[in-house]
Coordinates of C-alpha atoms in Angstrom, one line a residue:
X866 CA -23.1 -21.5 -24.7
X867 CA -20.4 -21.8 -27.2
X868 CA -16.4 -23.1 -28.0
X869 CA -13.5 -22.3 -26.1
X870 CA -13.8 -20.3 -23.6
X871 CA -10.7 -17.5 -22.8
X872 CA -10.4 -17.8 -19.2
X873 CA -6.9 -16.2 -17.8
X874 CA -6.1 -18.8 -14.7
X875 CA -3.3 -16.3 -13.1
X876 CA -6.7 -14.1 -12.7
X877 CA -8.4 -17.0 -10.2
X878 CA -5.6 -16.5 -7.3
X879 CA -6.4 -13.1 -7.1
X880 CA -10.0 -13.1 -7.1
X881 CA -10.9 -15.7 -5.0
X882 CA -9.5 -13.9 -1.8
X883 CA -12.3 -11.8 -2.3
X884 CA -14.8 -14.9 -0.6
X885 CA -12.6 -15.7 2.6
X886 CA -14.1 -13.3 4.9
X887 CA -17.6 -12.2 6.0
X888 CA -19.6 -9.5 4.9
X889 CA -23.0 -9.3 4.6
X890 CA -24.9 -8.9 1.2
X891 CA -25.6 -5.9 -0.4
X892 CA -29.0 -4.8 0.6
X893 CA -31.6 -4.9 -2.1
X894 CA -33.2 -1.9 -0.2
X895 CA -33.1 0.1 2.5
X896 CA -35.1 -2.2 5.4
X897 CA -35.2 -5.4 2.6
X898 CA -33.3 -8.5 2.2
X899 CA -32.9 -11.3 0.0
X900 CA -33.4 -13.6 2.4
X901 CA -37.0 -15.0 2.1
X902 CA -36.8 -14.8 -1.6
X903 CA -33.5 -17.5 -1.0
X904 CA -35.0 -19.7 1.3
X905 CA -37.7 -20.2 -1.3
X906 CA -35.4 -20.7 -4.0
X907 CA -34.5 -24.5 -3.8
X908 CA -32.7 -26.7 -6.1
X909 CA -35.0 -29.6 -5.3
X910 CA -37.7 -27.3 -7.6
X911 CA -35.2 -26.4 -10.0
X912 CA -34.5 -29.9 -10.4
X913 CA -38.2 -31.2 -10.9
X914 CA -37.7 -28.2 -14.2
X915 CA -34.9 -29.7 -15.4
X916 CA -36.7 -33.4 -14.9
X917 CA -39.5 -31.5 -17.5
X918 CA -37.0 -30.2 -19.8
X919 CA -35.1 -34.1 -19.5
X920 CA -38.8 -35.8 -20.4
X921 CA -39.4 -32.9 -23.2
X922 CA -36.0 -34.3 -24.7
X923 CA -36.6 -37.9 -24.8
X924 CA -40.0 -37.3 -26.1
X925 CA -38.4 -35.3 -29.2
X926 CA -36.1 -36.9 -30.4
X927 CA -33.3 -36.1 -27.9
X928 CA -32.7 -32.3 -27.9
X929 CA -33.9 -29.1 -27.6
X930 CA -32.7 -27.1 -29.9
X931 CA -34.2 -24.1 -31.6
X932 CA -36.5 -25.0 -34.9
X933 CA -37.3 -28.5 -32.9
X934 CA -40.5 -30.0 -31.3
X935 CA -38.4 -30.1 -28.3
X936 CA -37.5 -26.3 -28.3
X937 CA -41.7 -25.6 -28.6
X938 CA -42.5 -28.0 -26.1
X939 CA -39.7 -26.3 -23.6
X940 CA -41.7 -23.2 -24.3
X941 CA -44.9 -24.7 -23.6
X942 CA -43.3 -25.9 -19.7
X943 CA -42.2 -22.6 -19.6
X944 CA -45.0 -20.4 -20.3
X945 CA -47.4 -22.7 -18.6
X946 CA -45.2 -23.0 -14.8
X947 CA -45.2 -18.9 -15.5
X948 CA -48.9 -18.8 -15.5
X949 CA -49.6 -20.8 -13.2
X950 CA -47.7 -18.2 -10.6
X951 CA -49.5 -15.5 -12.2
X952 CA -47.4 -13.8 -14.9
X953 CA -48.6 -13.1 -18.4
X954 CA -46.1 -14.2 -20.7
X955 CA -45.3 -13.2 -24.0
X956 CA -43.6 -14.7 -27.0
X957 CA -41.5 -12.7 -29.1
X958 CA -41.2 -13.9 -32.9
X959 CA -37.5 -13.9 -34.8
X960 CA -36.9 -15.5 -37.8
X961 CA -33.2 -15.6 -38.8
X962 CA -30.8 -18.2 -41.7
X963 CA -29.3 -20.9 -39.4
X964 CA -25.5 -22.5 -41.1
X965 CA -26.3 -26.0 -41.9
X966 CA -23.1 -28.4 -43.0
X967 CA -23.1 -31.2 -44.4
X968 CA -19.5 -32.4 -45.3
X969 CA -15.7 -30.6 -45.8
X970 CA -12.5 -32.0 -47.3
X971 CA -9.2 -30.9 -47.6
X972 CA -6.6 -32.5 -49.3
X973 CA -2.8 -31.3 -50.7
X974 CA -2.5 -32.8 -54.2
X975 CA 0.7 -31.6 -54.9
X976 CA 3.3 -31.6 -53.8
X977 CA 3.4 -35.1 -51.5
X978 CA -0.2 -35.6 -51.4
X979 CA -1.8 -36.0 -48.1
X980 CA -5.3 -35.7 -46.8
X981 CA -6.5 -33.7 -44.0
X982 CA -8.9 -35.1 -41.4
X983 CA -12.1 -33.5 -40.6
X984 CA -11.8 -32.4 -37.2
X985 CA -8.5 -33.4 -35.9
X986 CA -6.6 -31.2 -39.0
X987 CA -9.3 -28.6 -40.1
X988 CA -12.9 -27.5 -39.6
X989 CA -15.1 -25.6 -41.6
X990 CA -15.9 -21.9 -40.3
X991 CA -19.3 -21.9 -39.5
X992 CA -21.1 -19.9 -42.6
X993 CA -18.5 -21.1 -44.8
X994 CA -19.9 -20.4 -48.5
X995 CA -20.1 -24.0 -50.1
X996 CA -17.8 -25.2 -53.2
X997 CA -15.0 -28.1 -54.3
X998 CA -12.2 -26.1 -55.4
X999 CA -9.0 -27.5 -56.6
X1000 CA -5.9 -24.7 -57.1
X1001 CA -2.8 -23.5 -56.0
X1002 CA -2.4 -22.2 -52.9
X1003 CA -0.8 -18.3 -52.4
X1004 CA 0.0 -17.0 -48.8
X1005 CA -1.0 -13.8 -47.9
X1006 CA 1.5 -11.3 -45.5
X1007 CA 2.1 -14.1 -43.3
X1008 CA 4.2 -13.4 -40.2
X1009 CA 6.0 -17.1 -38.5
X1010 CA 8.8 -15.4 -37.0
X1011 CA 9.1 -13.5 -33.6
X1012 CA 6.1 -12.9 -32.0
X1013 CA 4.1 -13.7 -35.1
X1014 CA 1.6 -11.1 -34.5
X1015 CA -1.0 -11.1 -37.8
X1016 CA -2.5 -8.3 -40.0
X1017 CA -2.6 -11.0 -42.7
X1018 CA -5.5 -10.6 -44.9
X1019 CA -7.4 -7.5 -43.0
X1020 CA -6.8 -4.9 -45.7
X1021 CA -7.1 -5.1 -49.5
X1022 CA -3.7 -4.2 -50.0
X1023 CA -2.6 -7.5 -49.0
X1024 CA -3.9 -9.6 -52.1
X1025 CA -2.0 -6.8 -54.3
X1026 CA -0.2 -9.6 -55.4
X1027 CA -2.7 -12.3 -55.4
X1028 CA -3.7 -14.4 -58.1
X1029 CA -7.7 -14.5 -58.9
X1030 CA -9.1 -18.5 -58.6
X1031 CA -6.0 -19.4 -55.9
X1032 CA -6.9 -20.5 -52.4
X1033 CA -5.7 -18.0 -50.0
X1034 CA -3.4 -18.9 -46.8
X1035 CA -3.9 -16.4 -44.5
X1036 CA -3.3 -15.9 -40.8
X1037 CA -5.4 -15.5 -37.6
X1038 CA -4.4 -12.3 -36.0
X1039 CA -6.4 -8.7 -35.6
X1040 CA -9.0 -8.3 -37.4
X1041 CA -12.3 -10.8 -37.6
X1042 CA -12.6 -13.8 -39.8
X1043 CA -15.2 -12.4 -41.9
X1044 CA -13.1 -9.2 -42.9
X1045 CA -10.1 -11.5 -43.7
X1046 CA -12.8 -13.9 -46.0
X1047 CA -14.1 -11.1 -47.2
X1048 CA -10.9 -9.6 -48.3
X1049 CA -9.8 -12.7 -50.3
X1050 CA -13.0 -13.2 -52.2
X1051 CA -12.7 -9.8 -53.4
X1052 CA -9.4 -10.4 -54.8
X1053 CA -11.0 -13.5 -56.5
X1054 CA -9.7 -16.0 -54.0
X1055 CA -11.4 -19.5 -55.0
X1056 CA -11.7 -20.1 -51.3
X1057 CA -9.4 -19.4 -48.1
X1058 CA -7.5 -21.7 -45.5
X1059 CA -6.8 -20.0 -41.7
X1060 CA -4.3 -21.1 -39.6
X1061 CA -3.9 -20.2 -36.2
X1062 CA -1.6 -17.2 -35.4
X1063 CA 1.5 -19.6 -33.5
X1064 CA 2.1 -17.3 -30.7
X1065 CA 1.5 -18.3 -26.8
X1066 CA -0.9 -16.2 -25.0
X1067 CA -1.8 -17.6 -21.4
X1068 CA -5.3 -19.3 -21.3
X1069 CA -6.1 -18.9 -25.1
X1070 CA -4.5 -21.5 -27.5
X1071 CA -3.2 -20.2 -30.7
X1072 CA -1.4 -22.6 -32.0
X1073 CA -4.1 -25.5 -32.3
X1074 CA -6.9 -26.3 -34.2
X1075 CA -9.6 -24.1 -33.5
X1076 CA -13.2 -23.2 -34.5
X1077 CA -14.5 -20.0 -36.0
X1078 CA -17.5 -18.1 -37.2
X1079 CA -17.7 -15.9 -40.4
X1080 CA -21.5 -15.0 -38.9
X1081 CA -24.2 -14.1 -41.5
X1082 CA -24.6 -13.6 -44.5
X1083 CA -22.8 -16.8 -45.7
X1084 CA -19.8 -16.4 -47.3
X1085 CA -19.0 -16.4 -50.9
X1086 CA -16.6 -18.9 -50.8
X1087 CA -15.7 -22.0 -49.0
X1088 CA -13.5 -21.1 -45.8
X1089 CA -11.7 -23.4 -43.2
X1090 CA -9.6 -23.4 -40.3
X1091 CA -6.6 -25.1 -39.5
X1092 CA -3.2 -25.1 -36.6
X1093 CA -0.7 -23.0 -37.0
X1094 CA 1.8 -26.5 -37.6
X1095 CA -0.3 -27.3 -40.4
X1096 CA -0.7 -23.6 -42.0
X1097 CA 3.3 -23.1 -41.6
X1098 CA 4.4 -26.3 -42.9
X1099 CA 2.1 -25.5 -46.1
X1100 CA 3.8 -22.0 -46.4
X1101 CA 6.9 -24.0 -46.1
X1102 CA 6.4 -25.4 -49.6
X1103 CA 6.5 -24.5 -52.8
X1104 CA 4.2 -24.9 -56.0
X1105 CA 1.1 -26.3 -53.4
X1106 CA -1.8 -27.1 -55.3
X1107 CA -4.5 -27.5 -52.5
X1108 CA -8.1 -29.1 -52.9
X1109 CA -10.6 -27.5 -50.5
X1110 CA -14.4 -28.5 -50.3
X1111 CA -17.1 -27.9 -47.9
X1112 CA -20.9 -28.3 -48.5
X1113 CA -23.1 -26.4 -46.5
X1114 CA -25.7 -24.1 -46.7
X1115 CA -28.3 -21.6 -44.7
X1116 CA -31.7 -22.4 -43.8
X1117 CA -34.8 -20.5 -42.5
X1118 CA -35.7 -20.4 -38.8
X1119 CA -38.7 -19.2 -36.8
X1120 CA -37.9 -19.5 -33.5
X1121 CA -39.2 -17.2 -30.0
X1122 CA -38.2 -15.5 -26.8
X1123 CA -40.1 -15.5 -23.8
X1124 CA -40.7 -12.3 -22.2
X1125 CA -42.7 -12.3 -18.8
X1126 CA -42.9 -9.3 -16.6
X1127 CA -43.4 -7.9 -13.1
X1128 CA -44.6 -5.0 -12.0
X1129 CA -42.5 -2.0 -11.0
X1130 CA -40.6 1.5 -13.0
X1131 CA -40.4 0.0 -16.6
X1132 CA -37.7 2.9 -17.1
X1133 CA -35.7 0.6 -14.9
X1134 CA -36.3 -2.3 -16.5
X1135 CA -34.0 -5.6 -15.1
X1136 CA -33.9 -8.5 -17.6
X1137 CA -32.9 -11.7 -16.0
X1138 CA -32.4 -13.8 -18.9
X1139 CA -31.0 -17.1 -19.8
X1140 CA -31.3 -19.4 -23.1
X1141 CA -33.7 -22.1 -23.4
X1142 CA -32.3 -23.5 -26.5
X1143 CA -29.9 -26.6 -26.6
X1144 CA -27.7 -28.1 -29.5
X1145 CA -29.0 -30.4 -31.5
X1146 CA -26.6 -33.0 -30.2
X1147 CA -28.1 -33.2 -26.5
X1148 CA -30.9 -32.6 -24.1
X1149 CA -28.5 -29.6 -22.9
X1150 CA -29.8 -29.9 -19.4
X1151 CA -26.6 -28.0 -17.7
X1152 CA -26.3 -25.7 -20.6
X1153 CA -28.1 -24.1 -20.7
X1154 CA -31.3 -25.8 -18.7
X1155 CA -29.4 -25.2 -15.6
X1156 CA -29.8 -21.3 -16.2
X1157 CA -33.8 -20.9 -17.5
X1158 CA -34.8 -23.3 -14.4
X1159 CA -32.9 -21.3 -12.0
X1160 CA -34.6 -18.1 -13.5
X1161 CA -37.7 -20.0 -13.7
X1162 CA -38.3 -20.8 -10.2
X1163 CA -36.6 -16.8 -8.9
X1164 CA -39.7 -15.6 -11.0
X1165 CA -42.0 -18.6 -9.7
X1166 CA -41.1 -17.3 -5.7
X1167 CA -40.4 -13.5 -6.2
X1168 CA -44.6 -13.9 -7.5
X1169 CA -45.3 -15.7 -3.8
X1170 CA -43.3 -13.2 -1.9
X1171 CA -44.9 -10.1 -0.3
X1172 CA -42.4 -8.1 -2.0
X1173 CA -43.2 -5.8 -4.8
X1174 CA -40.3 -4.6 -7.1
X1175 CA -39.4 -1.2 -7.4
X1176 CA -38.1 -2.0 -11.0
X1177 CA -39.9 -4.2 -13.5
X1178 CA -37.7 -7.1 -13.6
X1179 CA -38.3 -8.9 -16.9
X1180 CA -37.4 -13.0 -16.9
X1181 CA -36.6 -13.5 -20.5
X1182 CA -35.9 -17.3 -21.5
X1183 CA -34.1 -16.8 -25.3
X1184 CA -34.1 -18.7 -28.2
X1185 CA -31.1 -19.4 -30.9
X1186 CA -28.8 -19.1 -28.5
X1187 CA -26.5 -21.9 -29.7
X1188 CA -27.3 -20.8 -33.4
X1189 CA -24.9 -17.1 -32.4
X1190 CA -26.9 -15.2 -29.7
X1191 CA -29.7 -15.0 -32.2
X1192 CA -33.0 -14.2 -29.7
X1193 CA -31.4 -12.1 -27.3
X1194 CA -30.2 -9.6 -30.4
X1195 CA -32.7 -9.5 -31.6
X1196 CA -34.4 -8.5 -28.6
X1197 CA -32.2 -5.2 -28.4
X1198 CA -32.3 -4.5 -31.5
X1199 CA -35.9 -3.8 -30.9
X1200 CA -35.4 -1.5 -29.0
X1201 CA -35.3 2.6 -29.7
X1202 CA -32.5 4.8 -28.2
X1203 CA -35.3 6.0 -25.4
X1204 CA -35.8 1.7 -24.3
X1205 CA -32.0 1.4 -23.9
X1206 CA -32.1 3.7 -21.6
X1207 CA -35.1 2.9 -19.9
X1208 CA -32.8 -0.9 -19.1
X1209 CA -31.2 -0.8 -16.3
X1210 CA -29.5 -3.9 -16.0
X1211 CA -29.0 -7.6 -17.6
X1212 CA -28.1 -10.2 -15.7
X1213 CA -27.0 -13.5 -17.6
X1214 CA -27.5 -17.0 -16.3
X1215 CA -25.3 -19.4 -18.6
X1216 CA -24.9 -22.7 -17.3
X1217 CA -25.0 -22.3 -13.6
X1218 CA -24.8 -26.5 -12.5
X1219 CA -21.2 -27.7 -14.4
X1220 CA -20.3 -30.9 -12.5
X1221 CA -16.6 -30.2 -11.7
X1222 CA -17.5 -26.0 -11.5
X1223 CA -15.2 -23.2 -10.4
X1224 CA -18.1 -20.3 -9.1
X1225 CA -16.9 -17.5 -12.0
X1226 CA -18.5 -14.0 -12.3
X1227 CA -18.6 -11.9 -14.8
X1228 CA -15.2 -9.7 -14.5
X1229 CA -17.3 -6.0 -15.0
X1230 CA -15.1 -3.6 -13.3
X1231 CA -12.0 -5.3 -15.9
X1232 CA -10.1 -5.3 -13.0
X1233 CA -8.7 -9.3 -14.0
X1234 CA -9.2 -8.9 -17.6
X1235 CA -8.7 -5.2 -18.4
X1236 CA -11.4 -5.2 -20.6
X1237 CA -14.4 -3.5 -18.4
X1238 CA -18.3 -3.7 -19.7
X1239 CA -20.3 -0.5 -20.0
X1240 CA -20.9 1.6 -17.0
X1241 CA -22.7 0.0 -13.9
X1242 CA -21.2 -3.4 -14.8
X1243 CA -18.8 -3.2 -12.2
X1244 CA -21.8 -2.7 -9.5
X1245 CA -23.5 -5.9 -11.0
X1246 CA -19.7 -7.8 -10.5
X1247 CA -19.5 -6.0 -6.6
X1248 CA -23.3 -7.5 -5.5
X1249 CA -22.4 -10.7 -6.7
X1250 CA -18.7 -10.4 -5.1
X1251 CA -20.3 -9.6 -1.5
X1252 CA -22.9 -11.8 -2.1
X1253 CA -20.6 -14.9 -1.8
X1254 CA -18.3 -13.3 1.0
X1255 CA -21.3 -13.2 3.0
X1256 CA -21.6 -17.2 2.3
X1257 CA -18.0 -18.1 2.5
X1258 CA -17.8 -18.8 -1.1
X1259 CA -15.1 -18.7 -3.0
X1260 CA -15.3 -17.4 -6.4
X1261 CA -13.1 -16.6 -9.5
X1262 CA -13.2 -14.2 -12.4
X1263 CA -14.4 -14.5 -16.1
X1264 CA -14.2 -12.1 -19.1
X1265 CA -17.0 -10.6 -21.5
X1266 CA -15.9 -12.5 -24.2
X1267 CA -18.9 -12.7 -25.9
X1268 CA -19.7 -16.0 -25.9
X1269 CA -23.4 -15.8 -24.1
X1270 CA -26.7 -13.5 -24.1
X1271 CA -25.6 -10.3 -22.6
X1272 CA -23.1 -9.5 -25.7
X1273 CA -26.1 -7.4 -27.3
X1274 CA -26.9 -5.5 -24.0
X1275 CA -23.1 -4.3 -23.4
X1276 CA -22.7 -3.8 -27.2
X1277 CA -25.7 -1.4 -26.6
X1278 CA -24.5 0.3 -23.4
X1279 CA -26.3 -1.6 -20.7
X1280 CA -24.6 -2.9 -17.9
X1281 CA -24.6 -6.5 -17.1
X1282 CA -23.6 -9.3 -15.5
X1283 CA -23.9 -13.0 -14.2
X1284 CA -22.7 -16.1 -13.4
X1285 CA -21.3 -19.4 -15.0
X1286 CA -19.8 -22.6 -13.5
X1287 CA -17.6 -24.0 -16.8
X1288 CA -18.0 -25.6 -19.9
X1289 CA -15.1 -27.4 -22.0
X1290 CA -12.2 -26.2 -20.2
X1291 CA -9.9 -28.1 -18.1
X1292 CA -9.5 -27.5 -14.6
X1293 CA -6.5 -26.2 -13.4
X1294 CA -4.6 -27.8 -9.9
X1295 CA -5.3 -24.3 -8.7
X1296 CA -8.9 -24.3 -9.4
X1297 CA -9.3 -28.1 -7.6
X1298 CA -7.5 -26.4 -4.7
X1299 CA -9.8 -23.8 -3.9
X1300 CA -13.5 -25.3 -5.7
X1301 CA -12.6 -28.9 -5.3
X1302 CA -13.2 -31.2 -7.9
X1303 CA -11.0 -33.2 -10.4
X1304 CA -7.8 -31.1 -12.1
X1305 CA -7.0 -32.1 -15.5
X1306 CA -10.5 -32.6 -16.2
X1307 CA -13.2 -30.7 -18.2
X1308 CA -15.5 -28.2 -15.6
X1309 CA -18.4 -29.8 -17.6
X1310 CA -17.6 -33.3 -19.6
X1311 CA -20.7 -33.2 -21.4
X1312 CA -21.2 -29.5 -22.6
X1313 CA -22.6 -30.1 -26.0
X1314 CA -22.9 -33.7 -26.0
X1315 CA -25.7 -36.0 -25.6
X1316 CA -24.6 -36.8 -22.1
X1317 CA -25.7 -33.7 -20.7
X1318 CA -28.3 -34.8 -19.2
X1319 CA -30.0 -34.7 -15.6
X1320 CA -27.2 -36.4 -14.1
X1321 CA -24.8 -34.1 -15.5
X1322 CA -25.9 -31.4 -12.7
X1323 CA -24.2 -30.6 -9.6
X1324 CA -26.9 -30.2 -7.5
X1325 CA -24.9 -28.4 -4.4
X1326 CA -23.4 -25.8 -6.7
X1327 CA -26.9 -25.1 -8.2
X1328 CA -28.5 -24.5 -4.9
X1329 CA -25.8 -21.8 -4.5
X1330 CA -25.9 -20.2 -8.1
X1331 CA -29.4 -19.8 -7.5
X1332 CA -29.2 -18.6 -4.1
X1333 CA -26.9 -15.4 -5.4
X1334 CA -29.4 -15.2 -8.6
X1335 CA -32.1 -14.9 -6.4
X1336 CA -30.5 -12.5 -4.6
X1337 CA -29.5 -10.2 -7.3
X1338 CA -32.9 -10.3 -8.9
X1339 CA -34.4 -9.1 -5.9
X1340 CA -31.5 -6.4 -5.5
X1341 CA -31.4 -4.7 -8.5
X1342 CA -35.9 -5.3 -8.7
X1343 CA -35.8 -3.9 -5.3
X1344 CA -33.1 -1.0 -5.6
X1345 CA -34.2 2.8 -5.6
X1346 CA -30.9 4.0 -6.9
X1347 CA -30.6 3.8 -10.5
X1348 CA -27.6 1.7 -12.0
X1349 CA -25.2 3.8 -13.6
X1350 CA -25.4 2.6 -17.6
X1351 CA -26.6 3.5 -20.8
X1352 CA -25.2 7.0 -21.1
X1353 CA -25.5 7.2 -24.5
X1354 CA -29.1 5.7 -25.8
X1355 CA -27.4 3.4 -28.7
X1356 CA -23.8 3.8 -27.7
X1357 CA -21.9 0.6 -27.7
X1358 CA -20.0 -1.0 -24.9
X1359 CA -16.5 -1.0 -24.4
X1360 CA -15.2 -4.7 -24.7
X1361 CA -13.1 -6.2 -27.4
X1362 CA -15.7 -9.1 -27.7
X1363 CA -14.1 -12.4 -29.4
X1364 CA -16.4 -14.5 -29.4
X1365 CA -20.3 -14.8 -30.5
X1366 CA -22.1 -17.9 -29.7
X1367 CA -19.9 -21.4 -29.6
X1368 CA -17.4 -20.1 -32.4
X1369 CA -14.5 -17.1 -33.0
X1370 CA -15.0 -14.3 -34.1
X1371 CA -11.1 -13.6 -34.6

């Protein structure tokens, strides 16, 4: 899973009421529970996966991550524990051009000459186009008063005045990163600088430094991000002659998906999916080792159960996750309009054991973000809802930003939803008050670090993620009412995603 996550706190209060009372689960079937399929669901076995996955790390050099001996042996565990309970697994081949960076600098030469430092002032947008670059800068339809809300640089009209072989200033505001890139290369920009829009929006910071994507192909130019202090104090000045360098590049990946299948209606197919890939920087036990265990043992007990799905439910276990959501699009875009239609349903596991977690599900009717996914999401949101009423479990809401695997299933009309317990956020009081835990304090203090290890997994919340993935599995496998989605074969979903993978989009 990937950077900050745009989680609106005055959302929590009103959600979590929804997990004081009891009801009972929503059946998966007339006469059938989830019950068996629970009890069998333990986080003492998901924890002897994640021990695997910990010893696969150590033995390759310390990660997990897609391209790597670690990622192929993780496959390996995977397809072998799925044999063993009698599924026939499948790999599915993607190859796709993976942003490698090496170094950035940016420095003003003139006038006052000061140099920027890499990761407190700036970052480079992941598929920045490499160069070293020294001009003067020219601002582009900048907005820094009022609300400062930001077209600058999403039409062509806006370098009208530009100068070819300047370094563009430009804005963050409306339109993706790319278009605005884009935009100034055409107008012969030598490279571009983007500062964060300045206004306040509650639970999304835009006025700090933040980190975006331009997404494939890499750009023509080099392009960076920086605050909106910095940006505005530059468009303060006059005569700025900037130097701007990254050095970076693209390289070729060949990675897999694991596809493994049950038997039931494959025109109601359910694909329970997490990512197997971490980042290169850690073993990425909690994310997202936490989900594909979890999924890994529902599929390893659903096979010991006596029940048979209705529904094929498809566990799927993606690669290049952290590299932008790279296996799990590239498993829709397989598919033909008459396949989208024949899915019913994705549920996403991202990260489901944060140590200092707030229980959040996916918000699919939009009711706390306004932004709803495509039709039948809001069912997936209301089994997991009553699910955790019926245990007394308090939970809170979280958007389809796109920052995780289902972003190519709602872009494509399926519904979907799932669960997540945190990642690089802080914890608010309110969120200690109701979940417990430490306020102040990051929901997972190692999410993409080399300390996410086996001891960065709360154990107690696991057992209960999996418990309500375990139960949704076997509802929506089990279920002989179809799930309203997919209305139009390739039509897209209705969310205003931001994010793909760990970066912006916009």
């Amino acid at each position: 899973m990937r950077h900050t996550r745009n989680i609106q706190r005055a959302a929590v209060a009103a959600t979590i009421g929804l997990a004081v009372s009891f009801a009972p689960p929503a059946l998966a079937a007339t006469g059938t529970t989830s019950d068996a399929l629970r009890s069998a669901v333990s986080a003492d076995n998901i924890m002897n996966h994640l021990e695997a996955l910990q010893e696969i790390a150590n033995a390759n050099g310390g990660n997990r991550a897609a391209d790597s001996p670690g990622y192929e042996a993780s496959l390996d565990y995977i397809e072998q524990a799925l044999e063993d309970a009698g599924y026939d697994p499948v790999r599915q081949p993607f190859s796709y051009d993976r942003y490698e960076f090496t170094s950035a600098a940016l420095e003003r030469v003139s006038p006052n000459a000061e140099t920027y430092t890499y990761g407190t002032d700036f970052l480079d947008m992941s598929y920045s186009g490499a160069g070293d670059v020294t001009a003067g800068l020219a601002a582009v339809d900048l907005n820094l008063a009022g609300d400062r809300a930001s077209t600058s640089g999403c039409e062509a009209g806006d370098f009208a005045n530009f100068t070819a072989g300047n370094i563009a200033l430009i804005q963050r505001g409306t339109c993706s990163f790319r278009i605005k890139a884009d935009n100034a290369a055409a107008a012969g920009a030598a490279g571009v600088i983007i500062f964060n829009q300045g206004d306040v929006v509650p639970g999304d910071d835009r006025l700090g430094l933040f980190g975006g994507t331009l997404d494939l192909p890499q750009a023509a130019i080099p392009v960076v991000s920086t605050s909106y202090a910095t940006g505005a104090e530059l468009a303060g000045l006059s005569g700025v002659e900037m130097r701007l360098a990254v050095d970076a590049g693209v390289s070729r990946i060949d990675s897999f998906n694991i596809l493994a299948d049950t038997g039931g209606r494959a025109d109601r197919t359910v694909v329970v999916g997490a990512h197997l890939d971490s980042v290169s920087e850690g073993p990425g036990i909690n994310d997202n080792g936490s989900g594909s265990a979890a999924i890994l043992e529902t599929a390893i007990q659903l096979a010991t159960t006596d029940a048979t799905p209705t529904n094929r439910i498809r566990f799927a276990f993606w690669g290049g996750e952290e590299d932008g959501l790279i296996g799990s699009e590239h498993y829709v875009s397989q598919l033909t309009a008459r396949q989208l239609k024949d899915h019913a349903v994705n549920l996403n596991f991202d990260m489901v054991g944060s140590p200092n977690f707030v229980r959040y599900v996916y918000d699919g009717d939009g009711s706390s973000f306004g932004e709803k996914g495509p039709n039948g999401s809001a069912l997936v949101e209301k089994v997991f809802l009553d699910y955790f009423k019926s245990q007394n479990l308090p939970v809170a809401p979280t958007a389809f930003d796109g920052r995780s695997d289902y972003f190519g299933f709602i872009n494509n009309g399926i519904p979907a939803g799932g669960l997540f317990t945190g990642a690089e956020d802080l914890k608010t009081a309110e969120e200690a008050a109701v979940f417990g835990g430490e306020a102040g304090a990051p929901l997972d203090p190692c999410y993409h670090a080399a300390c996410d290890t086996i001891e960065n997994v709360n154990q107690i919340v696991l057992e209960e993620m999996a418990d309500a993935i375990a139960h949704a599995t076997l509802t929506f496998g089990m279920t002989t009412s179809a799930v309203n989605g997919t209305a139009k074969g390739n039509g897209a979903g209705n969310v205003d995603l931001e994010y793909k993978a760990n970066k912006l989009l916009k």
